[in-house]
Amino acid sequence: MKSNMTVISLVFILFAALALLVAALMLVSSKRDSTYFRWTSSLLSPVTETLHAWILDYPELARLDNEKNSAVWRWFQPGLVDKKFDGQKIFLQTLHESVWYHNQRGPMMYRYFAGDGELSARIKTRKSSDLSSFPDAEWQFGGIIFRDPKGDAWFARENYVFNVIGFRRDKLQLEMKTTRDGRSDVSAIDWPSGDADLSIVRRGEVFTIKAKSFDEPEWQVLAVYNRPDLAQVLQVGVIVYSFSEGRRIFDLSAQVENLRLKQH
């Protein structure tokens, strides 16, 4: 009897020690781009991502969203933005500094979507401090995204493609980004304003990023990303972010109109 109690005590101690270790790793790994986080992620993410996918059942969520005619929209990190809705228009104002880059994440309004399709929206970006002016400081962006939902799991690495409009360093630009396992590849082009119609089209493993001015009839192809690693079911939706490398400059108000998701 005493021997059994000793074994049980040892098992309890081992589990307690493991729990403390995980808690410590979570605390130390709060900087998601750090080498330490990546090392921890390589060990733990296969388990946490599998559990996350099993618990949430992404295909079932996508089926429900489709059946409800795109009515089920969710929020990721909603505390980073102020949100207002006026009919079919969405107004988002950044309240804190954040960024979608490498393994860092900002706020996102999303739903689940399976298979091929196109997400498009009309995005108007302004300074929250002066709604008559385009953004003019640091990085201030609004746009659309296709993201792997496994990124929500503990110690997961980000995988997504996005298309945004706003201010980048010293000029107004469109920015396109593909992020694989928490590493981002970024491209950008100059744009005459802080407004644009944006589109992302998925066909199999190919994602086509497009944009146009409001008065243009034809779309301009900005980038084509081959992403065979991205899952069949993804989160699709709207993102905004304000980033200033820790200088706490967040001055963005984004208006979203004509948000459409079409199955192909």
PDB file of C-alpha atoms in Angstrom:
ATOM      1  CA  MET A   1       0.000   0.000   0.000  1.00  0.00           C
ATOM      2  CA  LYS A   2       2.773   2.382   0.929  1.00  0.00           C
ATOM      3  CA  SER A   3       4.587   1.561  -2.311  1.00  0.00           C
ATOM      4  CA  ASN A   4       1.457   2.401  -4.360  1.00  0.00           C
ATOM      5  CA  MET A   5       1.084   5.719  -2.583  1.00  0.00           C
ATOM      6  CA  THR A   6       4.708   6.541  -3.339  1.00  0.00           C
ATOM      7  CA  VAL A   7       4.185   5.838  -7.044  1.00  0.00           C
ATOM      8  CA  ILE A   8       1.023   7.962  -7.105  1.00  0.00           C
ATOM      9  CA  SER A   9       2.848  10.790  -5.355  1.00  0.00           C
ATOM     10  CA  LEU A  10       5.705  10.626  -7.841  1.00  0.00           C
ATOM     11  CA  VAL A  11       3.291  10.680 -10.781  1.00  0.00           C
ATOM     12  CA  PHE A  12       1.494  13.675  -9.278  1.00  0.00           C
ATOM     13  CA  ILE A  13       4.787  15.483  -8.770  1.00  0.00           C
ATOM     14  CA  LEU A  14       5.834  14.773 -12.350  1.00  0.00           C
ATOM     15  CA  PHE A  15       2.538  16.089 -13.739  1.00  0.00           C
ATOM     16  CA  ALA A  16       2.758  19.162 -11.508  1.00  0.00           C
ATOM     17  CA  ALA A  17       6.326  19.787 -12.659  1.00  0.00           C
ATOM     18  CA  LEU A  18       5.248  19.411 -16.298  1.00  0.00           C
ATOM     19  CA  ALA A  19       2.381  21.860 -15.773  1.00  0.00           C
ATOM     20  CA  LEU A  20       4.748  24.374 -14.193  1.00  0.00           C
ATOM     21  CA  LEU A  21       7.191  23.912 -17.061  1.00  0.00           C
ATOM     22  CA  VAL A  22       4.480  24.574 -19.647  1.00  0.00           C
ATOM     23  CA  ALA A  23       3.317  27.646 -17.711  1.00  0.00           C
ATOM     24  CA  ALA A  24       6.884  28.923 -17.547  1.00  0.00           C
ATOM     25  CA  LEU A  25       7.364  28.328 -21.260  1.00  0.00           C
ATOM     26  CA  MET A  26       4.176  30.237 -22.027  1.00  0.00           C
ATOM     27  CA  LEU A  27       5.381  33.161 -19.920  1.00  0.00           C
ATOM     28  CA  VAL A  28       8.876  33.251 -21.380  1.00  0.00           C
ATOM     29  CA  SER A  29       7.580  32.690 -24.906  1.00  0.00           C
ATOM     30  CA  SER A  30       5.278  35.706 -24.917  1.00  0.00           C
ATOM     31  CA  LYS A  31       7.397  37.236 -27.694  1.00  0.00           C
ATOM     32  CA  ARG A  32       6.083  35.130 -30.541  1.00  0.00           C
ATOM     33  CA  ASP A  33       8.943  35.929 -32.913  1.00  0.00           C
ATOM     34  CA  SER A  34      11.656  34.897 -30.486  1.00  0.00           C
ATOM     35  CA  THR A  35      13.995  31.970 -31.109  1.00  0.00           C
ATOM     36  CA  TYR A  36      12.829  30.489 -27.815  1.00  0.00           C
ATOM     37  CA  PHE A  37       9.198  30.551 -28.948  1.00  0.00           C
ATOM     38  CA  ARG A  38      10.120  28.852 -32.207  1.00  0.00           C
ATOM     39  CA  TRP A  39      12.018  26.154 -30.366  1.00  0.00           C
ATOM     40  CA  THR A  40       9.058  25.614 -28.030  1.00  0.00           C
ATOM     41  CA  SER A  41       6.654  25.660 -30.967  1.00  0.00           C
ATOM     42  CA  SER A  42       8.590  22.966 -32.818  1.00  0.00           C
ATOM     43  CA  LEU A  43       8.129  20.689 -29.799  1.00  0.00           C
ATOM     44  CA  LEU A  44       4.561  21.453 -28.769  1.00  0.00           C
ATOM     45  CA  SER A  45       2.635  22.780 -31.783  1.00  0.00           C
ATOM     46  CA  PRO A  46       2.056  19.357 -33.435  1.00  0.00           C
ATOM     47  CA  VAL A  47       0.101  18.343 -30.336  1.00  0.00           C
ATOM     48  CA  THR A  48      -1.655  21.654 -29.632  1.00  0.00           C
ATOM     49  CA  GLU A  49      -2.665  22.204 -33.273  1.00  0.00           C
ATOM     50  CA  THR A  50      -4.105  18.696 -33.535  1.00  0.00           C
ATOM     51  CA  LEU A  51      -6.074  19.118 -30.314  1.00  0.00           C
ATOM     52  CA  HIS A  52      -7.326  22.547 -31.401  1.00  0.00           C
ATOM     53  CA  ALA A  53      -8.522  21.217 -34.764  1.00  0.00           C
ATOM     54  CA  TRP A  54     -10.207  18.215 -33.114  1.00  0.00           C
ATOM     55  CA  ILE A  55     -11.984  20.265 -30.452  1.00  0.00           C
ATOM     56  CA  LEU A  56     -13.264  22.972 -32.813  1.00  0.00           C
ATOM     57  CA  ASP A  57     -13.912  20.739 -35.875  1.00  0.00           C
ATOM     58  CA  TYR A  58     -13.130  23.305 -38.600  1.00  0.00           C
ATOM     59  CA  PRO A  59     -15.088  21.540 -41.400  1.00  0.00           C
ATOM     60  CA  GLU A  60     -18.233  21.564 -39.280  1.00  0.00           C
ATOM     61  CA  LEU A  61     -17.788  25.268 -38.483  1.00  0.00           C
ATOM     62  CA  ALA A  62     -17.368  26.029 -42.188  1.00  0.00           C
ATOM     63  CA  ARG A  63     -20.496  24.027 -43.013  1.00  0.00           C
ATOM     64  CA  LEU A  64     -22.531  25.915 -40.421  1.00  0.00           C
ATOM     65  CA  ASP A  65     -21.243  29.277 -41.637  1.00  0.00           C
ATOM     66  CA  ASN A  66     -22.188  28.394 -45.227  1.00  0.00           C
ATOM     67  CA  GLU A  67     -25.652  27.247 -44.193  1.00  0.00           C
ATOM     68  CA  LYS A  68     -26.237  30.527 -42.360  1.00  0.00           C
ATOM     69  CA  ASN A  69     -25.319  32.491 -45.507  1.00  0.00           C
ATOM     70  CA  SER A  70     -22.151  34.079 -44.168  1.00  0.00           C
ATOM     71  CA  ALA A  71     -23.956  35.385 -41.075  1.00  0.00           C
ATOM     72  CA  VAL A  72     -21.560  33.929 -38.522  1.00  0.00           C
ATOM     73  CA  TRP A  73     -18.686  36.353 -38.028  1.00  0.00           C
ATOM     74  CA  ARG A  74     -16.281  35.955 -35.110  1.00  0.00           C
ATOM     75  CA  TRP A  75     -13.537  38.097 -33.597  1.00  0.00           C
ATOM     76  CA  PHE A  76      -9.888  37.428 -32.904  1.00  0.00           C
ATOM     77  CA  GLN A  77      -8.324  39.842 -30.396  1.00  0.00           C
ATOM     78  CA  PRO A  78     -11.359  42.170 -30.437  1.00  0.00           C
ATOM     79  CA  GLY A  79      -9.999  44.268 -27.566  1.00  0.00           C
ATOM     80  CA  LEU A  80      -7.507  45.864 -29.955  1.00  0.00           C
ATOM     81  CA  VAL A  81     -10.189  47.700 -31.935  1.00  0.00           C
ATOM     82  CA  ASP A  82     -13.308  49.794 -31.525  1.00  0.00           C
ATOM     83  CA  LYS A  83     -16.080  48.365 -33.735  1.00  0.00           C
ATOM     84  CA  LYS A  84     -19.173  50.033 -35.165  1.00  0.00           C
ATOM     85  CA  PHE A  85     -21.699  48.724 -37.689  1.00  0.00           C
ATOM     86  CA  ASP A  86     -23.967  50.846 -39.880  1.00  0.00           C
ATOM     87  CA  GLY A  87     -26.011  48.717 -42.242  1.00  0.00           C
ATOM     88  CA  GLN A  88     -23.533  46.985 -44.542  1.00  0.00           C
ATOM     89  CA  LYS A  89     -20.656  49.225 -43.442  1.00  0.00           C
ATOM     90  CA  ILE A  90     -18.120  48.300 -40.753  1.00  0.00           C
ATOM     91  CA  PHE A  91     -16.012  50.927 -38.977  1.00  0.00           C
ATOM     92  CA  LEU A  92     -12.861  49.767 -37.192  1.00  0.00           C
ATOM     93  CA  GLN A  93     -10.576  52.007 -35.150  1.00  0.00           C
ATOM     94  CA  THR A  94      -7.319  50.677 -33.730  1.00  0.00           C
ATOM     95  CA  LEU A  95      -6.998  51.153 -29.970  1.00  0.00           C
ATOM     96  CA  HIS A  96      -3.572  49.582 -29.451  1.00  0.00           C
ATOM     97  CA  GLU A  97      -0.428  48.867 -31.369  1.00  0.00           C
ATOM     98  CA  SER A  98      -0.378  45.493 -33.133  1.00  0.00           C
ATOM     99  CA  VAL A  99       0.809  43.929 -36.376  1.00  0.00           C
ATOM    100  CA  TRP A 100       0.256  40.959 -38.668  1.00  0.00           C
ATOM    101  CA  TYR A 101       3.890  40.085 -39.400  1.00  0.00           C
ATOM    102  CA  HIS A 102       5.935  36.933 -38.899  1.00  0.00           C
ATOM    103  CA  ASN A 103       4.296  35.273 -35.895  1.00  0.00           C
ATOM    104  CA  GLN A 104       2.706  38.404 -34.433  1.00  0.00           C
ATOM    105  CA  ARG A 105      -1.054  38.899 -34.753  1.00  0.00           C
ATOM    106  CA  GLY A 106      -3.480  41.786 -34.752  1.00  0.00           C
ATOM    107  CA  PRO A 107      -7.288  41.961 -34.624  1.00  0.00           C
ATOM    108  CA  MET A 108      -9.416  40.089 -37.149  1.00  0.00           C
ATOM    109  CA  MET A 109     -13.107  39.664 -37.951  1.00  0.00           C
ATOM    110  CA  TYR A 110     -13.527  36.282 -39.603  1.00  0.00           C
ATOM    111  CA  ARG A 111     -15.659  33.298 -40.516  1.00  0.00           C
ATOM    112  CA  TYR A 112     -14.754  29.779 -41.627  1.00  0.00           C
ATOM    113  CA  PHE A 113     -14.701  28.911 -45.323  1.00  0.00           C
ATOM    114  CA  ALA A 114     -13.938  25.677 -47.163  1.00  0.00           C
ATOM    115  CA  GLY A 115     -12.581  25.246 -50.659  1.00  0.00           C
ATOM    116  CA  ASP A 116     -12.164  27.639 -53.549  1.00  0.00           C
ATOM    117  CA  GLY A 117     -13.624  31.113 -53.557  1.00  0.00           C
ATOM    118  CA  GLU A 118     -13.096  34.872 -53.549  1.00  0.00           C
ATOM    119  CA  LEU A 119     -13.144  37.360 -50.686  1.00  0.00           C
ATOM    120  CA  SER A 120     -13.452  41.020 -51.660  1.00  0.00           C
ATOM    121  CA  ALA A 121     -14.111  44.318 -49.906  1.00  0.00           C
ATOM    122  CA  ARG A 122     -13.937  48.077 -50.403  1.00  0.00           C
ATOM    123  CA  ILE A 123     -11.537  49.497 -47.807  1.00  0.00           C
ATOM    124  CA  LYS A 124     -11.209  53.175 -46.897  1.00  0.00           C
ATOM    125  CA  THR A 125      -8.423  54.098 -44.462  1.00  0.00           C
ATOM    126  CA  ARG A 126      -8.242  57.375 -42.559  1.00  0.00           C
ATOM    127  CA  LYS A 127      -6.521  58.823 -39.512  1.00  0.00           C
ATOM    128  CA  SER A 128      -8.668  58.280 -36.428  1.00  0.00           C
ATOM    129  CA  SER A 129      -7.414  61.663 -35.212  1.00  0.00           C
ATOM    130  CA  ASP A 130      -8.589  63.363 -38.430  1.00  0.00           C
ATOM    131  CA  LEU A 131     -11.163  61.475 -40.499  1.00  0.00           C
ATOM    132  CA  SER A 132     -10.662  63.839 -43.436  1.00  0.00           C
ATOM    133  CA  SER A 133      -7.039  62.689 -43.930  1.00  0.00           C
ATOM    134  CA  PHE A 134      -5.387  59.477 -45.060  1.00  0.00           C
ATOM    135  CA  PRO A 135      -3.025  57.732 -42.599  1.00  0.00           C
ATOM    136  CA  ASP A 136       0.419  59.323 -42.530  1.00  0.00           C
ATOM    137  CA  ALA A 137       2.494  57.692 -39.776  1.00  0.00           C
ATOM    138  CA  GLU A 138       4.378  54.423 -39.311  1.00  0.00           C
ATOM    139  CA  TRP A 139       2.309  51.382 -40.436  1.00  0.00           C
ATOM    140  CA  GLN A 140      -1.487  51.796 -40.535  1.00  0.00           C
ATOM    141  CA  PHE A 141      -3.383  49.191 -42.565  1.00  0.00           C
ATOM    142  CA  GLY A 142      -6.779  47.659 -43.224  1.00  0.00           C
ATOM    143  CA  GLY A 143      -7.653  44.796 -45.536  1.00  0.00           C
ATOM    144  CA  ILE A 144      -8.572  41.141 -45.997  1.00  0.00           C
ATOM    145  CA  ILE A 145      -6.997  37.786 -45.095  1.00  0.00           C
ATOM    146  CA  PHE A 146      -7.094  34.005 -45.615  1.00  0.00           C
ATOM    147  CA  ARG A 147      -5.628  32.377 -42.486  1.00  0.00           C
ATOM    148  CA  ASP A 148      -5.030  28.845 -41.228  1.00  0.00           C
ATOM    149  CA  PRO A 149      -7.141  28.453 -38.054  1.00  0.00           C
ATOM    150  CA  LYS A 150      -4.446  26.306 -36.449  1.00  0.00           C
ATOM    151  CA  GLY A 151      -2.712  29.600 -35.701  1.00  0.00           C
ATOM    152  CA  ASP A 152      -5.086  29.952 -32.740  1.00  0.00           C
ATOM    153  CA  ALA A 153      -3.562  26.941 -30.972  1.00  0.00           C
ATOM    154  CA  TRP A 154      -0.977  27.300 -28.195  1.00  0.00           C
ATOM    155  CA  PHE A 155       2.554  27.771 -29.527  1.00  0.00           C
ATOM    156  CA  ALA A 156       1.326  27.650 -33.127  1.00  0.00           C
ATOM    157  CA  ARG A 157       3.050  29.373 -36.022  1.00  0.00           C
ATOM    158  CA  GLU A 158       1.123  31.701 -38.308  1.00  0.00           C
ATOM    159  CA  ASN A 159       0.177  30.726 -41.876  1.00  0.00           C
ATOM    160  CA  TYR A 160      -1.833  33.118 -44.046  1.00  0.00           C
ATOM    161  CA  VAL A 161      -1.993  35.401 -47.082  1.00  0.00           C
ATOM    162  CA  PHE A 162      -3.355  38.947 -46.936  1.00  0.00           C
ATOM    163  CA  ASN A 163      -4.049  42.065 -48.978  1.00  0.00           C
ATOM    164  CA  VAL A 164      -4.157  45.492 -47.266  1.00  0.00           C
ATOM    165  CA  ILE A 165      -4.227  49.231 -48.021  1.00  0.00           C
ATOM    166  CA  GLY A 166      -2.858  52.094 -45.912  1.00  0.00           C
ATOM    167  CA  PHE A 167       0.327  53.875 -44.910  1.00  0.00           C
ATOM    168  CA  ARG A 168       3.695  52.109 -44.895  1.00  0.00           C
ATOM    169  CA  ARG A 169       6.725  53.892 -43.426  1.00  0.00           C
ATOM    170  CA  ASP A 170       6.636  57.035 -45.552  1.00  0.00           C
ATOM    171  CA  LYS A 171       3.940  56.646 -48.199  1.00  0.00           C
ATOM    172  CA  LEU A 172       0.515  55.251 -49.024  1.00  0.00           C
ATOM    173  CA  GLN A 173       0.793  51.734 -50.361  1.00  0.00           C
ATOM    174  CA  LEU A 174      -0.912  48.444 -51.027  1.00  0.00           C
ATOM    175  CA  GLU A 175       0.822  45.659 -49.144  1.00  0.00           C
ATOM    176  CA  MET A 176       0.672  41.950 -49.929  1.00  0.00           C
ATOM    177  CA  LYS A 177       1.964  39.315 -47.552  1.00  0.00           C
ATOM    178  CA  THR A 178       2.353  35.564 -47.426  1.00  0.00           C
ATOM    179  CA  THR A 179       3.374  34.063 -44.094  1.00  0.00           C
ATOM    180  CA  ARG A 180       4.542  30.460 -43.755  1.00  0.00           C
ATOM    181  CA  ASP A 181       5.350  28.919 -40.370  1.00  0.00           C
ATOM    182  CA  GLY A 182       5.651  32.367 -38.800  1.00  0.00           C
ATOM    183  CA  ARG A 183       7.928  33.827 -41.477  1.00  0.00           C
ATOM    184  CA  SER A 184       6.532  36.617 -43.658  1.00  0.00           C
ATOM    185  CA  ASP A 185       7.382  37.529 -47.243  1.00  0.00           C
ATOM    186  CA  VAL A 186       6.188  41.094 -47.951  1.00  0.00           C
ATOM    187  CA  SER A 187       5.740  43.106 -51.127  1.00  0.00           C
ATOM    188  CA  ALA A 188       4.141  46.498 -51.708  1.00  0.00           C
ATOM    189  CA  ILE A 189       3.310  49.051 -54.400  1.00  0.00           C
ATOM    190  CA  ASP A 190       2.652  52.772 -54.153  1.00  0.00           C
ATOM    191  CA  TRP A 191      -0.993  53.835 -54.250  1.00  0.00           C
ATOM    192  CA  PRO A 192      -2.502  57.297 -54.848  1.00  0.00           C
ATOM    193  CA  SER A 193      -4.854  57.182 -51.858  1.00  0.00           C
ATOM    194  CA  GLY A 194      -5.784  55.257 -48.732  1.00  0.00           C
ATOM    195  CA  ASP A 195      -8.747  53.654 -50.511  1.00  0.00           C
ATOM    196  CA  ALA A 196      -8.971  50.531 -52.651  1.00  0.00           C
ATOM    197  CA  ASP A 197     -11.136  47.618 -53.674  1.00  0.00           C
ATOM    198  CA  LEU A 198      -9.278  44.491 -52.531  1.00  0.00           C
ATOM    199  CA  SER A 199      -9.662  40.841 -53.514  1.00  0.00           C
ATOM    200  CA  ILE A 200      -8.128  37.462 -52.699  1.00  0.00           C
ATOM    201  CA  VAL A 201      -9.054  34.508 -54.927  1.00  0.00           C
ATOM    202  CA  ARG A 202      -8.296  30.935 -53.901  1.00  0.00           C
ATOM    203  CA  ARG A 203      -8.142  28.151 -56.484  1.00  0.00           C
ATOM    204  CA  GLY A 204      -6.676  25.037 -54.941  1.00  0.00           C
ATOM    205  CA  GLU A 205      -3.238  25.904 -53.634  1.00  0.00           C
ATOM    206  CA  VAL A 206      -2.992  29.174 -55.603  1.00  0.00           C
ATOM    207  CA  PHE A 207      -3.971  32.518 -54.036  1.00  0.00           C
ATOM    208  CA  THR A 208      -4.277  35.540 -56.336  1.00  0.00           C
ATOM    209  CA  ILE A 209      -4.076  39.001 -54.761  1.00  0.00           C
ATOM    210  CA  LYS A 210      -5.831  41.810 -56.651  1.00  0.00           C
ATOM    211  CA  ALA A 211      -6.787  45.466 -56.208  1.00  0.00           C
ATOM    212  CA  LYS A 212      -8.282  48.398 -58.067  1.00  0.00           C
ATOM    213  CA  SER A 213      -9.240  52.015 -57.546  1.00  0.00           C
ATOM    214  CA  PHE A 214     -12.946  52.692 -57.110  1.00  0.00           C
ATOM    215  CA  ASP A 215     -13.310  54.185 -60.594  1.00  0.00           C
ATOM    216  CA  GLU A 216     -11.383  51.430 -62.390  1.00  0.00           C
ATOM    217  CA  PRO A 217     -13.343  48.651 -64.150  1.00  0.00           C
ATOM    218  CA  GLU A 218     -10.535  46.090 -64.197  1.00  0.00           C
ATOM    219  CA  TRP A 219      -8.660  44.412 -61.361  1.00  0.00           C
ATOM    220  CA  GLN A 220      -4.879  44.635 -61.139  1.00  0.00           C
ATOM    221  CA  VAL A 221      -3.100  41.408 -60.160  1.00  0.00           C
ATOM    222  CA  LEU A 222      -0.577  42.274 -57.452  1.00  0.00           C
ATOM    223  CA  ALA A 223       0.764  38.879 -56.420  1.00  0.00           C
ATOM    224  CA  VAL A 224       0.207  35.156 -56.883  1.00  0.00           C
ATOM    225  CA  TYR A 225       1.115  32.869 -53.973  1.00  0.00           C
ATOM    226  CA  ASN A 226       1.467  29.106 -54.229  1.00  0.00           C
ATOM    227  CA  ARG A 227       0.515  27.721 -50.808  1.00  0.00           C
ATOM    228  CA  PRO A 228      -0.035  23.941 -50.915  1.00  0.00           C
ATOM    229  CA  ASP A 229       0.492  23.895 -47.145  1.00  0.00           C
ATOM    230  CA  LEU A 230      -2.684  25.849 -46.361  1.00  0.00           C
ATOM    231  CA  ALA A 231      -5.630  23.760 -45.163  1.00  0.00           C
ATOM    232  CA  GLN A 232      -8.877  23.192 -47.024  1.00  0.00           C
ATOM    233  CA  VAL A 233     -10.786  25.112 -44.334  1.00  0.00           C
ATOM    234  CA  LEU A 234      -9.476  28.590 -43.540  1.00  0.00           C
ATOM    235  CA  GLN A 235     -10.504  31.651 -41.612  1.00  0.00           C
ATOM    236  CA  VAL A 236     -11.374  34.477 -44.019  1.00  0.00           C
ATOM    237  CA  GLY A 237     -12.176  38.049 -43.116  1.00  0.00           C
ATOM    238  CA  VAL A 238     -11.044  41.577 -42.319  1.00  0.00           C
ATOM    239  CA  ILE A 239      -7.904  42.715 -40.508  1.00  0.00           C
ATOM    240  CA  VAL A 240      -6.582  46.076 -39.323  1.00  0.00           C
ATOM    241  CA  TYR A 241      -3.386  46.982 -37.541  1.00  0.00           C
ATOM    242  CA  SER A 242      -1.285  49.921 -36.390  1.00  0.00           C
ATOM    243  CA  PHE A 243       2.396  49.324 -35.796  1.00  0.00           C
ATOM    244  CA  SER A 244       5.208  51.679 -34.764  1.00  0.00           C
ATOM    245  CA  GLU A 245       7.898  49.395 -33.319  1.00  0.00           C
ATOM    246  CA  GLY A 246       6.738  50.074 -29.787  1.00  0.00           C
ATOM    247  CA  ARG A 247       6.304  53.844 -30.072  1.00  0.00           C
ATOM    248  CA  ARG A 248       2.557  53.495 -29.382  1.00  0.00           C
ATOM    249  CA  ILE A 249       1.392  55.247 -32.531  1.00  0.00           C
ATOM    250  CA  PHE A 250      -2.015  53.930 -33.527  1.00  0.00           C
ATOM    251  CA  ASP A 251      -3.973  56.343 -35.696  1.00  0.00           C
ATOM    252  CA  LEU A 252      -6.188  54.307 -38.000  1.00  0.00           C
ATOM    253  CA  SER A 253      -9.883  54.277 -38.782  1.00  0.00           C
ATOM    254  CA  ALA A 254     -10.854  51.790 -41.493  1.00  0.00           C
ATOM    255  CA  GLN A 255     -14.228  51.649 -43.210  1.00  0.00           C
ATOM    256  CA  VAL A 256     -15.204  48.327 -44.783  1.00  0.00           C
ATOM    257  CA  GLU A 257     -17.909  48.182 -47.454  1.00  0.00           C
ATOM    258  CA  ASN A 258     -19.147  45.562 -49.922  1.00  0.00           C
ATOM    259  CA  LEU A 259     -17.644  42.680 -47.968  1.00  0.00           C
ATOM    260  CA  ARG A 260     -18.368  39.637 -50.141  1.00  0.00           C
ATOM    261  CA  LEU A 261     -17.409  35.982 -50.031  1.00  0.00           C
ATOM    262  CA  LYS A 262     -18.178  33.881 -53.118  1.00  0.00           C
ATOM    263  CA  GLN A 263     -17.752  30.127 -53.492  1.00  0.00           C
ATOM    264  CA  HIS A 264     -16.139  28.952 -56.745  1.00  0.00           C
TER     265      HIS A 264
END
